[in-house]
Amino acid sequence: MRDLGVGFGYLVKGQRWVGAHGRWFGFGLLPGLVTLVLYAAALIGLSYGADDLISWATPFADDWSSPWQGLFRGFLTALFFALVLFVAVIAFTAVTLLVGQPFYESLSEAVDRSEGGDVPESGLPLLRELWISARDSLRILGRVVLYGVLLFALGFIPVVGQTVVPVLGFCVSGFFLTEELTAVALQRRGIELRDRLPLLRRRRLLTLGFGVPLTLAFLVPFVAVFLMPGAVAGATLMARDLTGAGAGAGAGSGDAEPGSGPAGRTVPAPGGSAPAADVPRDW
């Protein structure tokens, strides 16, 4: 259970870091604001069409008497919006990171530099990094949608659907939200998606301690914009812990931290600080 508090601590430290480096915080607001405008337009359009969509999907209820038809379709509409929000939290982060890729890369490097030790760099062109981020985000969103559909179906189970399922939903969102945010720092270390997921599973409580409170905060759109720079900073600090770089790195140590990449660095073994063999890259 200690890892839950440690994970939340990284979230707080990240917000403090950008608070102490106001320039990074200011620039970090721009990608979030752009994404927020796009999302606001999409959600407003969806809110107008949700009732028609539910009515179209439940033609068998057309002849139901009042109030059962309204209660049934109202319940489905609420579940539908819960599913949309479930996916939207992850999608908002993915789109914001993609829009602000150059900035967030620089922010993550600045956090690494402030903590001491070597600062891993991907060495890849910007377009290549954008392609990798977009590809991995789509893979994560695919997983989120599958979990969302499953949880949506479980929501029909009496009592369980109104108690356990929402908790599971927040945990799933928190896990994948943390994956998206730590990807900025871990990708610079050459750790791909197929290796990042096991790395986070081995420290599941740490991951949830970081991601679940952030998921709850991200449900408020403007809060998501203001927390995004600090979330990236905190995720970078957490990535250092996951790869073992945080414990060994010190200012002026001169030792290369466990990283990876085209320049011949090595990738830390998931869940430990000892370097492992180079991980094959599919990009």
Coordinates of C-alpha atoms in Angstrom, one line a residue:
M1 CA 0.0 0.0 0.0
R2 CA 3.0 2.3 0.5
D3 CA 3.4 2.5 -3.3
L4 CA -0.1 4.2 -3.5
G5 CA 1.3 7.1 -1.5
V6 CA 4.6 7.2 -3.4
G7 CA 2.7 7.4 -6.7
F8 CA 0.6 10.3 -5.5
G9 CA 3.8 11.9 -4.2
Y10 CA 5.2 11.9 -7.7
L11 CA 2.1 13.7 -8.9
V12 CA 2.5 16.4 -6.2
K13 CA 6.3 16.7 -6.9
G14 CA 5.6 17.2 -10.6
Q15 CA 3.2 20.1 -9.9
R16 CA 5.7 21.6 -7.5
W17 CA 8.4 21.3 -10.2
V18 CA 6.5 23.2 -12.8
G19 CA 5.4 25.7 -10.1
A20 CA 9.1 26.5 -9.5
H21 CA 9.8 26.7 -13.2
G22 CA 7.0 29.0 -14.4
R23 CA 8.3 29.2 -18.0
W24 CA 7.6 25.5 -18.5
F25 CA 4.2 25.7 -16.9
G26 CA 3.2 28.6 -19.2
F27 CA 4.1 26.9 -22.4
G28 CA 2.6 23.7 -21.2
L29 CA -0.9 25.2 -21.1
L30 CA -1.0 25.9 -24.9
P31 CA -1.4 22.2 -26.1
G32 CA -4.0 21.5 -23.4
L33 CA -6.0 24.6 -24.4
V34 CA -6.0 23.6 -28.1
T35 CA -7.1 20.1 -27.2
L36 CA -9.8 21.4 -24.8
V37 CA -11.4 23.5 -27.6
L38 CA -11.6 20.4 -29.9
Y39 CA -13.0 18.2 -27.1
A40 CA -15.6 20.8 -26.0
A41 CA -16.9 21.0 -29.6
A42 CA -17.1 17.2 -29.9
L43 CA -18.8 16.7 -26.5
I44 CA -21.4 19.5 -27.2
G45 CA -22.3 17.8 -30.5
L46 CA -22.5 14.4 -28.8
S47 CA -24.8 15.8 -26.0
Y48 CA -27.3 16.9 -28.7
G49 CA -27.3 13.5 -30.4
A50 CA -27.1 11.2 -27.5
D51 CA -30.9 10.8 -27.0
D52 CA -31.4 10.0 -30.6
L53 CA -28.6 7.5 -30.6
I54 CA -30.0 5.7 -27.6
S55 CA -33.5 5.7 -29.1
W56 CA -32.2 4.3 -32.4
A57 CA -30.3 1.5 -30.5
T58 CA -33.3 0.5 -28.4
P59 CA -36.3 0.2 -30.9
F60 CA -37.8 -2.5 -28.7
A61 CA -38.6 0.1 -26.0
D62 CA -40.6 2.3 -28.3
D63 CA -43.9 0.9 -27.1
W64 CA -43.0 0.8 -23.4
S65 CA -45.3 2.8 -21.1
S66 CA -44.2 5.8 -19.1
P67 CA -42.2 6.1 -16.9
W68 CA -40.3 2.8 -17.8
Q69 CA -39.2 3.9 -21.2
G70 CA -37.8 7.2 -19.9
L71 CA -36.1 5.5 -17.0
F72 CA -34.6 2.8 -19.2
R73 CA -33.3 5.1 -21.9
G74 CA -32.1 7.6 -19.3
F75 CA -30.1 4.9 -17.6
L76 CA -28.5 3.9 -20.9
T77 CA -27.8 7.5 -21.8
A78 CA -25.9 7.9 -18.4
L79 CA -24.0 4.7 -19.1
F80 CA -23.1 5.9 -22.6
F81 CA -21.7 9.2 -21.3
A82 CA -19.8 7.3 -18.6
L83 CA -18.2 5.3 -21.4
V84 CA -17.4 8.4 -23.4
L85 CA -15.8 10.1 -20.4
F86 CA -13.9 6.8 -19.6
V87 CA -12.3 6.9 -23.1
A88 CA -12.1 10.7 -23.3
V89 CA -9.7 11.1 -20.3
I90 CA -7.1 8.9 -22.0
A91 CA -7.8 10.4 -25.4
F92 CA -7.4 13.9 -24.1
T93 CA -4.0 13.0 -22.7
A94 CA -3.0 11.3 -25.9
V95 CA -4.0 14.1 -28.1
T96 CA -2.5 16.8 -25.9
L97 CA 0.8 14.9 -25.7
L98 CA 0.8 14.6 -29.5
V99 CA 0.0 18.3 -30.1
G100 CA 2.6 19.3 -27.6
Q101 CA 5.2 16.6 -28.4
P102 CA 8.3 19.0 -28.9
F103 CA 7.5 20.9 -25.7
Y104 CA 6.8 17.9 -23.5
E105 CA 10.0 16.2 -24.7
S106 CA 11.9 19.3 -23.7
L107 CA 10.1 19.5 -20.3
S108 CA 10.8 15.8 -19.6
E109 CA 14.5 16.4 -20.4
A110 CA 14.6 19.4 -18.2
V111 CA 13.2 17.4 -15.3
D112 CA 15.8 14.7 -15.9
R113 CA 18.6 17.3 -16.0
S114 CA 17.5 18.9 -12.8
E115 CA 17.6 15.5 -11.0
G116 CA 21.2 14.9 -12.1
G117 CA 22.9 12.1 -14.2
D118 CA 22.8 11.7 -17.9
V119 CA 19.7 12.8 -19.9
P120 CA 18.6 10.2 -22.4
E121 CA 17.7 11.4 -25.8
S122 CA 15.8 9.5 -28.5
G123 CA 18.0 10.7 -31.3
L124 CA 15.0 10.4 -33.7
P125 CA 13.6 13.1 -36.0
L126 CA 10.5 14.9 -34.8
L127 CA 8.2 13.3 -37.4
R128 CA 9.4 9.9 -36.4
E129 CA 8.7 10.6 -32.7
L130 CA 5.2 11.9 -33.6
W131 CA 4.5 8.8 -35.6
I132 CA 5.6 6.5 -32.7
S133 CA 3.5 8.5 -30.2
A134 CA 0.5 8.4 -32.4
R135 CA 0.8 4.7 -33.1
D136 CA 1.3 3.8 -29.4
S137 CA -1.6 6.0 -28.4
L138 CA -3.9 4.3 -30.8
R139 CA -2.9 1.0 -29.4
I140 CA -3.6 2.2 -25.9
L141 CA -7.0 3.7 -26.9
G142 CA -7.9 0.3 -28.5
R143 CA -7.3 -1.4 -25.2
V144 CA -9.2 1.4 -23.3
V145 CA -12.2 1.0 -25.7
L146 CA -12.3 -2.8 -25.1
Y147 CA -12.2 -2.3 -21.3
G148 CA -14.8 0.4 -21.7
V149 CA -17.2 -1.8 -23.6
L150 CA -16.7 -4.6 -21.0
L151 CA -17.4 -2.3 -18.1
F152 CA -20.3 -0.8 -19.9
A153 CA -21.9 -4.3 -20.2
L154 CA -21.1 -5.0 -16.5
G155 CA -22.9 -1.8 -15.6
F156 CA -26.2 -3.5 -16.2
I157 CA -25.6 -5.9 -13.2
P158 CA -27.6 -4.7 -10.2
V159 CA -25.5 -3.2 -7.3
V160 CA -22.2 -4.4 -8.8
G161 CA -22.7 -2.1 -11.8
Q162 CA -23.3 0.9 -9.7
T163 CA -20.5 0.3 -7.1
V164 CA -17.7 -2.0 -8.2
V165 CA -17.7 -1.2 -11.9
P166 CA -17.1 2.6 -11.5
V167 CA -14.2 1.8 -9.2
L168 CA -12.7 -0.6 -11.8
G169 CA -13.3 2.1 -14.4
F170 CA -11.2 4.7 -12.6
C171 CA -8.5 2.1 -11.9
V172 CA -8.3 1.2 -15.6
S173 CA -8.3 4.8 -16.7
G174 CA -5.6 5.7 -14.1
F175 CA -3.4 2.8 -15.2
F176 CA -3.5 3.8 -18.9
L177 CA -3.3 7.5 -18.2
T178 CA 0.0 6.9 -16.3
E179 CA 1.2 4.8 -19.3
E180 CA 0.6 7.7 -21.6
L181 CA 2.3 10.2 -19.4
T182 CA 5.4 8.1 -18.5
A183 CA 5.7 7.2 -22.2
V184 CA 7.3 10.6 -22.8
A185 CA 10.3 9.8 -20.5
L186 CA 10.4 6.0 -21.2
Q187 CA 10.3 6.4 -24.9
R188 CA 13.4 8.6 -24.7
R189 CA 15.0 5.7 -23.0
G190 CA 14.1 3.4 -25.9
I191 CA 11.5 1.4 -23.8
E192 CA 8.7 0.5 -26.2
L193 CA 5.0 0.0 -25.4
R194 CA 5.3 -3.8 -25.2
D195 CA 7.9 -3.3 -22.4
R196 CA 6.3 -0.3 -20.7
L197 CA 3.1 -2.1 -19.9
P198 CA 4.8 -5.0 -17.9
L199 CA 7.0 -2.4 -16.2
L200 CA 3.9 -0.6 -14.9
R201 CA 2.1 -3.8 -14.0
R202 CA 5.0 -4.8 -11.8
R203 CA 4.4 -1.6 -9.8
R204 CA 0.6 -1.5 -10.1
L205 CA -0.1 0.3 -6.9
L206 CA 2.5 2.9 -7.7
T207 CA 0.9 3.4 -11.1
L208 CA -2.6 3.7 -9.6
G209 CA -1.5 6.0 -6.9
F210 CA -0.3 8.4 -9.7
G211 CA -3.0 7.8 -12.2
V212 CA -6.3 7.5 -10.3
P213 CA -6.2 10.9 -8.6
L214 CA -5.2 12.4 -11.9
T215 CA -8.1 10.7 -13.7
L216 CA -10.5 12.2 -11.1
A217 CA -9.0 15.6 -11.6
F218 CA -9.1 15.3 -15.4
L219 CA -12.8 14.9 -15.3
V220 CA -12.9 18.6 -14.9
P221 CA -11.7 19.9 -18.3
F222 CA -10.0 23.2 -17.2
V223 CA -8.3 21.3 -14.3
A224 CA -6.8 18.9 -16.9
V225 CA -5.3 21.8 -18.8
F226 CA -3.6 23.3 -15.8
L227 CA -2.4 20.0 -14.4
M228 CA -0.9 18.6 -17.6
P229 CA 2.6 20.2 -17.4
G230 CA 3.0 19.0 -13.8
A231 CA 1.7 15.6 -14.7
V232 CA 4.4 15.2 -17.4
A233 CA 7.0 16.4 -14.9
G234 CA 5.8 14.0 -12.2
A235 CA 5.6 11.1 -14.7
T236 CA 9.2 11.7 -15.6
L237 CA 10.2 11.5 -11.9
M238 CA 8.2 8.3 -11.7
A239 CA 9.9 6.9 -14.8
R240 CA 13.3 7.4 -13.2
D241 CA 12.1 5.3 -10.3
L242 CA 10.7 2.6 -12.5
T243 CA 14.0 2.3 -14.4
G244 CA 16.2 2.6 -11.3
A245 CA 17.7 5.9 -12.5
G246 CA 16.3 8.0 -9.6
A247 CA 18.2 6.1 -6.9
G248 CA 21.6 6.1 -8.6
A249 CA 21.6 9.5 -10.3
G250 CA 23.2 12.3 -8.5
A251 CA 24.4 15.7 -9.5
G252 CA 27.9 15.5 -10.8
S253 CA 28.2 11.8 -10.5
G254 CA 29.1 11.4 -14.2
D255 CA 27.7 7.9 -14.3
A256 CA 25.4 7.1 -17.2
E257 CA 21.9 6.3 -16.0
P258 CA 20.3 3.1 -17.3
G259 CA 18.7 4.2 -20.6
S260 CA 18.5 3.0 -24.1
G261 CA 18.4 4.1 -27.7
P262 CA 20.1 4.1 -31.0
A263 CA 23.3 5.3 -29.5
G264 CA 24.0 1.9 -27.9
R265 CA 22.5 2.5 -24.4
T266 CA 20.9 -0.4 -22.7
V267 CA 17.3 -0.8 -21.5
P268 CA 16.7 -1.4 -17.8
A269 CA 15.0 -4.7 -17.1
P270 CA 11.3 -4.1 -16.2
G271 CA 10.8 -3.7 -12.5
G272 CA 14.5 -3.5 -11.6
S273 CA 17.5 -1.2 -11.9
A274 CA 19.9 -3.7 -13.5
P275 CA 20.6 -3.1 -17.2
A276 CA 19.4 -5.8 -19.5
A277 CA 20.2 -6.6 -23.1
D278 CA 19.2 -4.2 -25.8
V279 CA 15.5 -4.5 -26.5
P280 CA 14.7 -5.0 -30.2
R281 CA 13.0 -2.0 -31.7
D282 CA 10.2 -2.2 -34.3
W283 CA 10.5 1.4 -35.3

